[in-house]
Amino acid sequence: MCSFSLTPDTVQYNQLSKEELVQLVVEQKKLRLATALTDRKPG
Protein backbone atom coordinates (compact mmCIF):
# COMPACT_ATOMS: atom_id res chain seq x y z
CA MET A 1 0.00 0.00 0.00
CA CYS A 2 1.07 3.53 -0.68
CA SER A 3 1.54 5.59 2.46
CA PHE A 4 0.18 8.63 0.67
CA SER A 5 -3.34 9.43 1.85
CA LEU A 6 -5.82 12.25 1.45
CA THR A 7 -7.95 13.49 4.28
CA PRO A 8 -11.53 14.21 3.21
CA ASP A 9 -11.74 17.20 5.54
CA THR A 10 -9.39 19.24 3.38
CA VAL A 11 -11.17 21.84 1.26
CA GLN A 12 -9.26 20.92 -1.89
CA TYR A 13 -10.32 17.27 -1.64
CA ASN A 14 -13.95 18.15 -2.33
CA GLN A 15 -12.98 20.26 -5.32
CA LEU A 16 -10.84 17.62 -7.03
CA SER A 17 -12.17 15.26 -9.64
CA LYS A 18 -11.15 11.59 -9.61
CA GLU A 19 -8.70 12.19 -12.46
CA GLU A 20 -7.09 15.03 -10.54
CA LEU A 21 -6.81 12.85 -7.45
CA VAL A 22 -5.07 10.16 -9.48
CA GLN A 23 -2.71 12.75 -10.96
CA LEU A 24 -1.99 14.11 -7.50
CA VAL A 25 -1.07 10.64 -6.23
CA VAL A 26 1.12 10.01 -9.29
CA GLU A 27 2.96 13.29 -8.78
CA GLN A 28 3.44 12.47 -5.08
CA LYS A 29 4.90 9.08 -5.98
CA LYS A 30 7.24 10.69 -8.52
CA LEU A 31 8.36 13.21 -5.93
CA ARG A 32 9.06 10.51 -3.35
CA LEU A 33 10.92 8.41 -5.92
CA ALA A 34 13.05 11.39 -6.95
CA THR A 35 13.76 12.14 -3.29
CA ALA A 36 14.73 8.53 -2.62
CA LEU A 37 17.07 8.49 -5.61
CA THR A 38 18.60 11.80 -4.57
CA ASP A 39 19.12 10.69 -0.98
CA ARG A 40 20.65 7.38 -2.02
CA LYS A 41 24.41 7.50 -1.60
CA PRO A 42 26.43 6.22 -4.59
CA GLY A 43 28.25 2.97 -3.95
Coordinates of C-alpha atoms in Angstrom, one line a residue:
M1 CA 0.0 0.0 0.0
C2 CA 1.1 3.5 -0.7
S3 CA 1.5 5.6 2.5
F4 CA 0.2 8.6 0.7
S5 CA -3.3 9.4 1.9
L6 CA -5.8 12.3 1.4
T7 CA -7.9 13.5 4.3
P8 CA -11.5 14.2 3.2
D9 CA -11.7 17.2 5.5
T10 CA -9.4 19.2 3.4
V11 CA -11.2 21.8 1.3
Q12 CA -9.3 20.9 -1.9
Y13 CA -10.3 17.3 -1.6
N14 CA -13.9 18.1 -2.3
Q15 CA -13.0 20.3 -5.3
L16 CA -10.8 17.6 -7.0
S17 CA -12.2 15.3 -9.6
K18 CA -11.1 11.6 -9.6
E19 CA -8.7 12.2 -12.5
E20 CA -7.1 15.0 -10.5
L21 CA -6.8 12.9 -7.5
V22 CA -5.1 10.2 -9.5
Q23 CA -2.7 12.7 -11.0
L24 CA -2.0 14.1 -7.5
V25 CA -1.1 10.6 -6.2
V26 CA 1.1 10.0 -9.3
E27 CA 3.0 13.3 -8.8
Q28 CA 3.4 12.5 -5.1
K29 CA 4.9 9.1 -6.0
K30 CA 7.2 10.7 -8.5
L31 CA 8.4 13.2 -5.9
R32 CA 9.1 10.5 -3.4
L33 CA 10.9 8.4 -5.9
A34 CA 13.0 11.4 -6.9
T35 CA 13.8 12.1 -3.3
A36 CA 14.7 8.5 -2.6
L37 CA 17.1 8.5 -5.6
T38 CA 18.6 11.8 -4.6
D39 CA 19.1 10.7 -1.0
R40 CA 20.6 7.4 -2.0
K41 CA 24.4 7.5 -1.6
P42 CA 26.4 6.2 -4.6
G43 CA 28.2 3.0 -3.9

